[in-house]
Every structure is written in structure tokens, then in C-alpha cells.
Coordinates of C-alpha atoms in Angstrom, one line a residue:
M1429 CA 0.0 0.0 0.0
T1430 CA 1.5 3.3 -1.0
F1431 CA 1.7 6.3 1.3
K1432 CA -1.0 8.0 -0.7
E1433 CA -3.3 5.0 -0.4
N1434 CA -2.6 4.6 3.3
S1435 CA -3.3 8.2 3.9
R1436 CA -6.5 7.8 2.0
H1437 CA -7.4 4.8 4.1
W1438 CA -6.8 6.6 7.4
L1439 CA -8.6 9.5 6.2
Q1440 CA -11.6 7.3 5.4
K1441 CA -11.4 5.8 8.9
S1442 CA -11.2 9.2 10.5
R1443 CA -14.2 10.3 8.6
T1444 CA -16.0 7.2 9.8
M1445 CA -15.2 8.1 13.4
A1446 CA -16.2 11.6 12.8
V1447 CA -19.7 10.7 11.6
S1448 CA -20.4 8.1 14.3
L1449 CA -21.7 10.6 16.8
P1450 CA -23.9 12.5 14.3
F1451 CA -25.3 9.1 13.2
A1452 CA -26.2 8.2 16.8
L1453 CA -28.0 11.5 17.0
L1454 CA -29.7 10.8 13.7
A1455 CA -30.9 7.5 15.1
A1456 CA -32.4 9.2 18.0
L1457 CA -34.0 11.7 15.7
V1458 CA -35.4 8.9 13.6
L1459 CA -37.0 7.4 16.6
I1460 CA -38.7 10.8 17.4
G1461 CA -39.6 11.1 13.7
I1462 CA -41.3 7.7 13.6
N1463 CA -43.3 8.6 16.7
E1464 CA -44.3 12.0 15.2
A1465 CA -45.1 10.5 11.9
G1466 CA -47.4 8.0 13.6
H1467 CA -49.1 10.8 15.4
M1468 CA -49.5 12.8 12.2
R1469 CA -50.9 9.9 10.3
S1470 CA -53.4 9.3 13.1
Q1471 CA -54.3 12.9 13.1
E1472 CA -54.8 12.8 9.3
A1473 CA -56.9 9.7 9.7
V1474 CA -59.1 11.4 12.3
E1475 CA -59.5 14.4 10.0
A1476 CA -60.4 12.0 7.1
M1477 CA -63.0 10.3 9.3
N1478 CA -64.5 13.6 10.2
E1479 CA -64.5 14.7 6.5
G1480 CA -66.1 11.4 5.5
Q1481 CA -68.8 11.8 8.1
Q1482 CA -69.5 15.4 7.1
T1483 CA -69.7 14.3 3.4
R1484 CA -72.1 11.6 4.2
N1485 CA -74.3 14.1 6.1
A1486 CA -74.1 16.4 3.2
V1487 CA -75.3 13.7 0.8
N1488 CA -78.2 12.8 3.2
R1489 CA -79.1 16.5 3.3
L1490 CA -79.2 16.6 -0.5
L1491 CA -81.5 13.6 -0.6
Q1492 CA -83.8 15.1 1.9
S1493 CA -83.9 18.4 0.0
M1494 CA -84.8 16.5 -3.2
L1495 CA -87.6 14.7 -1.4
D1496 CA -88.9 18.1 0.0
A1497 CA -88.8 19.6 -3.5
E1498 CA -90.6 16.6 -5.0
T1499 CA -93.3 16.8 -2.2
G1500 CA -93.9 20.5 -2.7
Q1501 CA -94.0 20.1 -6.5
R1502 CA -96.5 17.2 -6.4
G1503 CA -98.6 19.1 -3.8
Y1504 CA -98.9 22.1 -6.2
L1505 CA -99.6 19.9 -9.2
L1506 CA -102.4 18.0 -7.4
T1507 CA -104.0 21.0 -5.7
G1508 CA -102.9 24.1 -7.6
N1509 CA -102.2 25.8 -4.2
E1510 CA -99.3 28.2 -4.5
T1511 CA -98.3 27.6 -0.8
Y1512 CA -96.8 24.3 -1.9
L1513 CA -94.3 26.2 -4.0
E1514 CA -92.7 27.9 -1.0
P1515 CA -91.2 24.6 0.3
Y1516 CA -90.4 23.6 -3.2
D1517 CA -88.4 26.8 -3.9
K1518 CA -86.6 26.6 -0.6
A1519 CA -85.7 23.0 -1.3
V1520 CA -84.4 23.8 -4.8
V1521 CA -82.1 26.5 -3.3
T1522 CA -81.0 24.1 -0.6
V1523 CA -80.2 21.5 -3.3
Q1524 CA -78.0 23.9 -5.1
A1525 CA -76.2 24.8 -1.9
N1526 CA -75.8 21.1 -1.1
L1527 CA -74.4 20.4 -4.6
D1528 CA -71.9 23.3 -4.2
E1529 CA -70.8 22.0 -0.8
L1530 CA -70.3 18.4 -2.2
R1531 CA -68.5 19.7 -5.3
N1532 CA -66.0 21.5 -3.1
R1533 CA -65.5 18.4 -1.0
Y1534 CA -64.9 16.2 -4.0
L1535 CA -62.5 18.4 -5.9
K1536 CA -59.5 16.7 -4.5
S1537 CA -60.8 13.2 -5.3
P1538 CA -61.2 12.5 -9.1
D1539 CA -63.0 9.2 -8.5
D1540 CA -65.5 10.6 -6.1
L1541 CA -65.8 13.7 -8.3
Q1542 CA -66.8 11.6 -11.2
Q1543 CA -69.4 9.8 -9.1
F1544 CA -70.6 13.2 -7.8
A1545 CA -70.8 14.4 -11.4
N1546 CA -73.2 11.5 -12.2
L1547 CA -75.3 12.5 -9.1
S1548 CA -75.3 16.1 -10.1
R1549 CA -76.4 15.3 -13.6
E1550 CA -79.3 13.1 -12.3
V1551 CA -80.3 15.9 -9.8
S1552 CA -80.4 18.4 -12.7
R1553 CA -82.6 16.1 -14.7
K1554 CA -85.0 15.6 -11.8
L1555 CA -85.1 19.4 -11.2
A1556 CA -85.7 20.0 -14.9
E1557 CA -88.5 17.4 -15.0
M1558 CA -90.2 19.0 -11.9
E1559 CA -89.7 22.5 -13.4
L1560 CA -91.3 21.4 -16.7
S1561 CA -94.3 20.0 -14.8
L1562 CA -94.8 23.2 -12.9
R1563 CA -94.5 25.3 -16.0
L1564 CA -97.1 23.2 -17.8
R1565 CA -99.3 23.4 -14.7
R1566 CA -99.1 27.2 -14.7
Q1567 CA -99.8 27.3 -18.4
G1568 CA -102.9 25.2 -17.9
N1569 CA -101.7 22.3 -20.0
E1570 CA -103.5 19.7 -18.0
D1571 CA -102.9 16.7 -20.3
A1572 CA -99.2 17.4 -20.5
W1573 CA -98.4 17.8 -16.8
K1574 CA -100.7 14.9 -15.9
F1575 CA -99.0 12.7 -18.5
I1576 CA -95.6 13.6 -17.0
L1577 CA -96.9 13.0 -13.4
H1578 CA -98.2 9.6 -14.2
T1579 CA -95.1 8.4 -16.1
D1580 CA -92.2 6.6 -14.4
V1581 CA -89.8 9.4 -15.4
G1582 CA -89.8 11.1 -12.0
K1583 CA -89.6 7.8 -10.2
E1584 CA -86.7 6.6 -12.3
H1585 CA -84.8 9.9 -11.7
M1586 CA -85.3 9.7 -8.0
Q1587 CA -84.2 6.0 -8.0
S1588 CA -81.1 7.0 -10.0
I1589 CA -80.4 9.9 -7.5
R1590 CA -80.7 7.5 -4.6
K1591 CA -78.4 5.0 -6.3
Q1592 CA -75.7 7.6 -7.0
A1593 CA -76.1 9.1 -3.5
H1594 CA -75.9 5.7 -1.8
A1595 CA -72.8 5.0 -3.8
L1596 CA -71.2 8.2 -2.5
I1597 CA -72.4 7.4 1.1
D1598 CA -70.7 4.0 0.7
R1599 CA -67.5 5.7 -0.4
S1600 CA -67.6 7.9 2.6
A1601 CA -68.2 5.0 4.9
Q1602 CA -65.3 3.2 3.3
T1603 CA -63.2 6.3 3.9
V1604 CA -64.1 6.3 7.5
E1605 CA -63.3 2.6 7.8
D1606 CA -60.0 3.0 6.0
S1607 CA -59.1 5.9 8.4
R1608 CA -59.8 3.7 11.4
H1609 CA -57.7 1.0 9.9
Q1610 CA -55.0 3.5 9.3
I1611 CA -55.0 4.6 12.9
V1612 CA -54.5 1.1 14.1
Q1613 CA -51.9 0.5 11.4
S1614 CA -50.0 3.7 12.4
L1615 CA -49.8 2.7 16.0
M1616 CA -48.6 -0.8 15.1
L1617 CA -46.0 0.6 12.6
S1618 CA -44.8 3.1 15.2
R1619 CA -44.1 0.3 17.7
I1620 CA -42.4 -1.9 15.1
G1621 CA -40.5 1.1 13.7
I1622 CA -39.1 2.2 17.0
A1623 CA -38.0 -1.4 17.9
T1624 CA -36.5 -1.9 14.4
V1625 CA -34.6 1.3 14.3
T1626 CA -33.2 0.6 17.7
A1627 CA -32.0 -2.8 16.6
I1628 CA -30.5 -1.9 13.3
G1629 CA -29.1 1.5 14.1
L1630 CA -25.5 0.4 14.4
L1631 CA -25.7 -2.0 11.5
A1632 CA -27.2 0.7 9.3
F1633 CA -24.4 3.0 10.3
Y1634 CA -21.8 0.4 9.2
M1635 CA -23.7 -0.4 6.0
Y1636 CA -24.1 3.3 5.2
L1637 CA -20.4 3.9 5.0
R1638 CA -19.9 0.9 2.7
Q1639 CA -22.8 1.7 0.5
A1640 CA -22.4 5.5 0.3
R1641 CA -20.6 5.3 -3.0
T1642 CA -22.9 2.6 -4.3
L1643 CA -26.0 4.6 -3.4
Q1644 CA -24.6 7.6 -5.1
Q1645 CA -24.1 5.7 -8.3
I1646 CA -27.5 4.2 -8.0
S1647 CA -29.0 7.6 -7.3
Q1648 CA -27.3 9.0 -10.4
R1649 CA -28.7 6.1 -12.5
E1650 CA -32.1 6.6 -11.0
Q1651 CA -31.9 10.3 -11.9
D1652 CA -31.1 9.4 -15.5
V1653 CA -33.9 6.9 -15.6
L1654 CA -36.3 9.4 -14.1
E1655 CA -35.3 12.1 -16.5
H1656 CA -35.8 9.8 -19.4
E1657 CA -39.1 8.6 -18.0
R1658 CA -40.2 12.2 -17.5
E1659 CA -39.4 13.1 -21.1
R1660 CA -41.3 10.0 -22.3
L1661 CA -44.3 10.9 -20.1
E1662 CA -44.3 14.5 -21.3
G1663 CA -44.4 13.2 -24.9
L1664 CA -47.1 10.8 -24.0
V1665 CA -49.1 13.5 -22.3
R1666 CA -48.8 15.8 -25.4
E1667 CA -49.9 12.9 -27.6
R1668 CA -52.9 12.1 -25.4
T1669 CA -53.8 15.7 -25.1
A1670 CA -53.9 16.1 -28.9
S1671 CA -55.8 12.8 -29.2
L1672 CA -58.4 13.9 -26.6
S1673 CA -58.8 17.2 -28.3
E1674 CA -59.4 15.5 -31.6
L1675 CA -61.9 13.1 -29.9
A1676 CA -63.7 16.0 -28.2
S1677 CA -64.0 17.8 -31.6
H1678 CA -65.3 14.6 -33.2
L1679 CA -67.8 14.0 -30.4
Q1680 CA -69.0 17.6 -30.7
Q1681 CA -69.5 17.1 -34.4
V1682 CA -71.3 13.8 -33.9
R1683 CA -73.5 15.6 -31.4
E1684 CA -74.4 18.3 -33.9
D1685 CA -75.0 15.6 -36.6
E1686 CA -77.3 13.7 -34.2
R1687 CA -79.1 17.0 -33.4
G1688 CA -79.6 17.7 -37.1
F1689 CA -80.8 14.1 -37.7
L1690 CA -83.2 14.3 -34.8
A1691 CA -84.5 17.7 -35.9
R1692 CA -85.2 16.3 -39.4
E1693 CA -86.9 13.3 -38.0
L1694 CA -89.1 15.4 -35.8
H1695 CA -89.9 17.7 -38.7
D1696 CA -90.6 15.0 -41.2
E1697 CA -92.3 12.3 -39.1
L1698 CA -93.7 14.0 -36.0
G1699 CA -94.7 17.1 -38.0
A1700 CA -96.5 14.9 -40.6
L1701 CA -98.4 13.1 -37.8
L1702 CA -99.5 16.3 -36.0
T1703 CA -100.6 17.9 -39.3
S1704 CA -102.5 14.8 -40.2
A1705 CA -104.2 14.8 -36.8
K1706 CA -105.2 18.5 -37.3
L1707 CA -106.7 17.7 -40.7
D1708 CA -108.6 14.8 -39.2
V1709 CA -109.9 17.0 -36.4
A1710 CA -111.0 19.6 -39.0
R1711 CA -112.9 17.0 -41.0
L1712 CA -114.6 15.6 -37.9
K1713 CA -115.5 19.2 -36.8
S1714 CA -117.2 19.8 -40.2
K1715 CA -119.3 16.7 -39.8
I1716 CA -120.3 17.1 -36.1
D1717 CA -123.8 18.4 -35.5
H1718 CA -123.5 21.8 -33.9
Q1719 CA -126.3 20.8 -31.6
A1720 CA -123.8 18.8 -29.6
P1721 CA -121.7 21.6 -28.0
D1722 CA -119.8 19.3 -25.7
I1723 CA -118.3 17.3 -28.6
A1724 CA -117.5 20.5 -30.4
E1725 CA -115.8 21.9 -27.3
R1726 CA -113.7 18.7 -27.0
L1727 CA -112.7 19.0 -30.6
K1728 CA -111.8 22.6 -30.1
H1729 CA -109.6 21.6 -27.1
L1730 CA -108.0 18.8 -29.1
N1731 CA -107.2 21.2 -31.9
E1732 CA -105.6 23.7 -29.4
T1733 CA -103.6 20.8 -27.9
L1734 CA -102.4 19.8 -31.4
N1735 CA -101.4 23.4 -32.0
S1736 CA -99.4 23.5 -28.8
G1737 CA -97.7 20.2 -29.8
I1738 CA -96.8 21.7 -33.2
A1739 CA -95.4 24.8 -31.5
L1740 CA -93.5 22.7 -29.0
K1741 CA -92.1 20.6 -31.9
R1742 CA -90.9 23.7 -33.7
R1743 CA -89.2 25.0 -30.6
I1744 CA -87.4 21.7 -30.0
I1745 CA -86.3 21.6 -33.6
E1746 CA -85.0 25.1 -33.4
D1747 CA -83.0 24.3 -30.3
L1748 CA -81.6 21.1 -31.9
R1749 CA -80.7 22.6 -35.2
P1750 CA -81.6 26.3 -36.0
S1751 CA -83.2 26.2 -39.4
S1752 CA -82.8 30.0 -39.7
L1753 CA -79.0 29.5 -39.7
S1754 CA -79.1 27.3 -42.8
N1755 CA -82.0 29.1 -44.6
L1756 CA -81.4 32.8 -43.7
G1757 CA -77.7 33.0 -42.7
L1758 CA -75.8 33.8 -39.6
T1759 CA -76.9 37.4 -39.2
A1760 CA -80.6 36.7 -39.5
A1761 CA -80.3 33.6 -37.2
L1762 CA -78.5 35.7 -34.5
E1763 CA -81.2 38.4 -34.8
I1764 CA -83.9 35.9 -34.3
L1765 CA -82.0 34.2 -31.4
T1766 CA -81.4 37.5 -29.6
R1767 CA -85.0 38.7 -30.1
E1768 CA -86.5 35.5 -28.8
H1769 CA -84.1 35.4 -25.9
A1770 CA -85.0 39.0 -25.0
E1771 CA -88.7 38.2 -25.1
G1772 CA -88.3 35.0 -23.1
A1773 CA -85.9 36.3 -20.4
G1774 CA -87.1 39.8 -20.1
I1775 CA -83.7 41.3 -20.9
E1776 CA -82.9 44.1 -23.2
V1777 CA -80.6 42.7 -26.0
E1778 CA -79.0 45.0 -28.5
T1779 CA -77.2 43.7 -31.6
N1780 CA -74.6 45.2 -33.9
L1781 CA -74.1 42.5 -36.5
E1782 CA -72.1 42.7 -39.7
A1783 CA -72.5 40.2 -42.6
V1784 CA -69.4 38.0 -42.5
E1785 CA -68.1 35.1 -44.6
L1786 CA -67.6 32.0 -42.6
T1787 CA -67.8 28.3 -43.2
E1788 CA -71.0 26.5 -42.2
A1789 CA -69.2 24.9 -39.3
T1790 CA -67.8 28.2 -38.1
Q1791 CA -71.2 29.8 -38.4
L1792 CA -72.7 27.1 -36.2
T1793 CA -69.8 27.7 -33.7
V1794 CA -70.7 31.4 -33.5
Y1795 CA -74.4 30.7 -33.1
R1796 CA -73.7 28.2 -30.3
L1797 CA -71.3 30.6 -28.6
V1798 CA -73.9 33.4 -28.5
Q1799 CA -76.6 30.9 -27.5
E1800 CA -74.6 29.6 -24.6
A1801 CA -73.6 33.0 -23.5
L1802 CA -77.2 34.3 -23.5
T1803 CA -78.3 31.2 -21.5
N1804 CA -75.6 31.8 -18.9
I1805 CA -76.5 35.5 -18.6
S1806 CA -80.2 34.7 -18.0
K1807 CA -79.3 32.1 -15.4
Y1808 CA -76.5 33.7 -13.4
A1809 CA -75.7 37.3 -14.4
K1810 CA -78.8 39.2 -13.3
A1811 CA -78.2 41.5 -16.2
K1812 CA -80.6 44.1 -17.5
K1813 CA -78.9 44.8 -20.8
V1814 CA -76.8 42.7 -23.2
L1815 CA -74.9 43.8 -26.4
V1816 CA -74.1 41.2 -29.1
T1817 CA -71.7 42.3 -31.8
V1818 CA -70.2 40.6 -34.9
H1819 CA -67.6 42.4 -36.9
G1820 CA -65.6 41.3 -39.9
Y1821 CA -61.9 42.1 -40.5
P1822 CA -59.7 41.2 -43.4
T1823 CA -58.3 38.0 -41.7
H1824 CA -60.7 37.3 -38.9
V1825 CA -64.1 37.8 -37.4
A1826 CA -64.7 39.2 -33.9
V1827 CA -67.7 38.1 -31.8
Q1828 CA -68.5 39.7 -28.5
V1829 CA -71.3 39.3 -25.9
R1830 CA -71.3 41.9 -23.2
D1831 CA -73.6 42.2 -20.2
D1832 CA -74.0 44.6 -17.3
G1833 CA -74.7 41.9 -14.7
A1834 CA -73.1 40.8 -11.5
G1835 CA -69.9 39.4 -13.1
F1836 CA -67.6 36.8 -11.6
D1837 CA -64.0 35.9 -11.0
P1838 CA -62.8 33.9 -14.1
A1839 CA -59.9 32.5 -12.1
G1840 CA -62.3 31.0 -9.6
V1841 CA -64.2 29.0 -12.2
G1842 CA -64.0 25.3 -11.3
P1843 CA -63.5 22.4 -13.7
T1844 CA -67.2 21.6 -13.6
S1845 CA -68.1 24.7 -15.4
H1846 CA -68.9 22.8 -18.6
G1847 CA -70.6 25.7 -20.3
L1848 CA -67.5 27.9 -20.4
A1849 CA -65.3 25.0 -21.2
G1850 CA -67.6 23.9 -24.1
M1851 CA -67.5 27.5 -25.5
R1852 CA -63.7 27.6 -25.3
H1853 CA -63.3 24.2 -27.0
R1854 CA -65.7 25.1 -29.8
V1855 CA -63.8 28.3 -30.6
E1856 CA -60.4 26.7 -30.3
A1857 CA -61.5 23.7 -32.5
A1858 CA -62.4 26.3 -35.2
G1859 CA -58.9 27.7 -34.9
G1860 CA -60.0 30.7 -32.9
R1861 CA -59.3 32.2 -29.4
L1862 CA -61.8 32.9 -26.6
T1863 CA -61.2 35.4 -23.8
I1864 CA -63.4 36.0 -20.8
T1865 CA -63.2 39.3 -19.0
S1866 CA -65.2 39.8 -15.8
S1867 CA -65.1 41.1 -12.3
A1868 CA -67.6 41.5 -9.5
D1869 CA -70.4 44.0 -10.2
S1870 CA -68.7 45.0 -13.5
G1871 CA -70.5 42.7 -15.9
T1872 CA -68.9 40.2 -18.2
L1873 CA -67.3 40.3 -21.7
I1874 CA -67.0 37.1 -23.8
S1875 CA -64.9 37.7 -26.8
A1876 CA -64.0 35.3 -29.6
V1877 CA -61.7 35.8 -32.6
L1878 CA -62.3 33.3 -35.4
P1879 CA -60.2 33.1 -38.6
K1880 CA -61.8 33.7 -42.0
P1881 CA -61.7 30.9 -44.6
R1882 CA -58.9 31.2 -47.1

């Protein structure tokens, strides 16, 4: 052994002796750390148990609110007494508050959030079904609301809501049980860890000095592997993102195609049936003896019902696929849309629309953008005035929807705001860019820039 090698050897031994005391202190700190870790895990488990119990209570409150809403709705439908609407309205508000509370609780749990999304969708369907029945009852459409009342739609919706809610309750119960198990496991692991660390402290110290270099080499190799894996995963994420974007665009197009097909079917088949029924009623009316006023009155009521059905069919067709867009063009379709929305929502809607040249698909994108924006305004903005503008430029078209409503914080919009996400995806799929500018009490501006066809 050379002097240099001997010096290196003694230097290594001196370093070994120098780190002995710090390692002993480290072992003591590890013991304390194990104990603290067990305490922290137990504390987290207790908090998880509390959170699971609160979540279960929130789901139960949601179910109770839905039952209260259904009770009030059916009471009003059967009696026509407006006093039943007060508990119904309160229950609907409570349902929305419960949904918001549950949504906030499930944001950090993707699996539970998906289950909650299913529950929220079923609740929305049930509320829509109840609201439709109430609207038909207020309009005096007895046959329609009674038909809805005697079908199994409401029962099926409530059964589905109970099923989804019980699934969430079971998840919460499982969370509580897992937390209890975690507490027991933490206590056991703490005991085993303390005993194990005490037993292997000296051996670990000896092995540490021998394996320091090996660990360093392994660490470097792991870093290289992790770096390579990170690059691979980033590439995979980019590919998946592009694939999902293409899939979303395809599904959106399929949805529009299905809407168009359904609109044509309703127009051709259902329209022909309703028109034929009106003609039959007219022929019967001409042959009925006018000395039988009760029969004539029933025929008159049947004719009015058919007229309502035809009008409802037309509204559904327009919602599915606006015929004005393909027959009259984008400008006329937007004027009709804004005028009907102003009449229906009681909001002043001004337009400043220029005739622009866009592809049929991009025109539909603009139409759906304005339609969704007006729908959101009527639901949430509490606005009194809305301005819709479309301006053409040499290379692009600018579309804006501005309201003077309550506004909101765009940064605080959660991932479940599908309306805004859908608008953004439509615009980006058409090669455009969507911006949303809003703040509390300052209204909202939705602006889209879409390229012109080359």
C-alpha cells in the first residue's frame, strides 16, 4: 500500500469516526420522527374520518332536499295551491347549496368527483323534470303535466339519484373505515419502527459507510432513468392531449350531426303526424252536429292541444338545429335568437351584426357561442342589458357578448363549469381564441376571434 493509499485509508477511517456521533444523534431523531409520523398519520386519519362523516351528512341533506322539493311540486300539481311552491323553492335553493358543498369536498378526489358528477347530472334532470311539470301546470296544459306526473320518469330519476347518493355514502363509509384501519396500522407501525430502528441503528451505520458510493451511483442512474421517463411521459401527455382534443371535436361534431338528424326526423315524421291529426280534427269538426256543443268543445280543445304540440315541436327543432341558420344565414339567425331570448328572459338585448363570410361549421360555432352566453346570462348574471356584436376584419371575425350583470371571477371558475369549457373548446377547435373578462359588479365580456376561410 502506498503512502498515498494509506493516507486515504486513514482519512476514510477518521471520517468514519467523525460521523459516528452524528449518526447516533440521527438514530435518536429517527425514533422521534417515527413517533411524530405515527401521530401525524393518526391525526390525518381522524380528520379524514370527520371529513367522510360530514360528506355523508351532506349527501343525506341533499337527498332530503330533493324529497322536499318533490313533495312541494306534487302538492302544487295536485292542488294548484301556491303555498306548496314555497317549500319547493326553498328545497331547490338548498339542493344547489348542497351540490356546491359536495362539489368543493370532492374536488381533490377524481374518482369521487366523477361519481358526484353523475349524481349532479341526475339531480339536474330531476329538477328539470319538476320545473317542466310546474311550468305546464301554470300554463294550464293539464294533459301534458298529468302525463308527466303519471309516467315513471320522476320515479326513475329519484331512484337513480338515490343510487348515486348511496354510492357516495358507501364511499364515505369506506373512507371512515379506512381511516380507522390507518390509525391502528399507524400505531402498530410506530411500535415496530421504534423497535426496528433501535435494533438496526449500528448495523445501518456500518452499511451506510460501505454503500455510500454505491448509493450515489444508484442515485445517479435513477436520476437518469427518471429524466428519461419524465421526457417519455411528457411526450405521451402531449400525444394524449392532442388525441383527446381531436376526440372532443369529433364527439362535438357527432352531437351536432345527431341533433340535425333528430331535428329532421321530428320535422318529417312528427310534423306529418301532427298535421294529419289536425286535418282529421278539422274533418270531424265539419261533420259534427252543432247541436252537440260538448263534442264541439272537446274537438276545439283537441285542436288547441295539437297546435301546442306543433309549436313545441318547432321550438325543439330550433333548439336542436336552428333552421334559420341554414336558410337565412348567420346574421338573421342571430337576430332571431337574440330577439326570442329578449322576449323570453325579459332582458334588453341589442345587436350590432355585420354580414361576414364563414364556413357553415364556423357559423354554427358562432351561433352556439352566442346561444350559450345568453343562456348563462339569463341564469346567473342578473343583467338588464346585453350587447351582441359581430364584426368582420380582413383576416378574422370578432364576436362579443357583453352584459351589465353581477360578473364573476374567471380565475375562480372550477373544472365543472362545462358551459364555459364547451365554448372555449368550440372556438379553439375552429382555430380561434376565446377570452373572458369579468369582475364582481362590473359585468362580463365574452370575446371570440375566429379566422376567416382562405
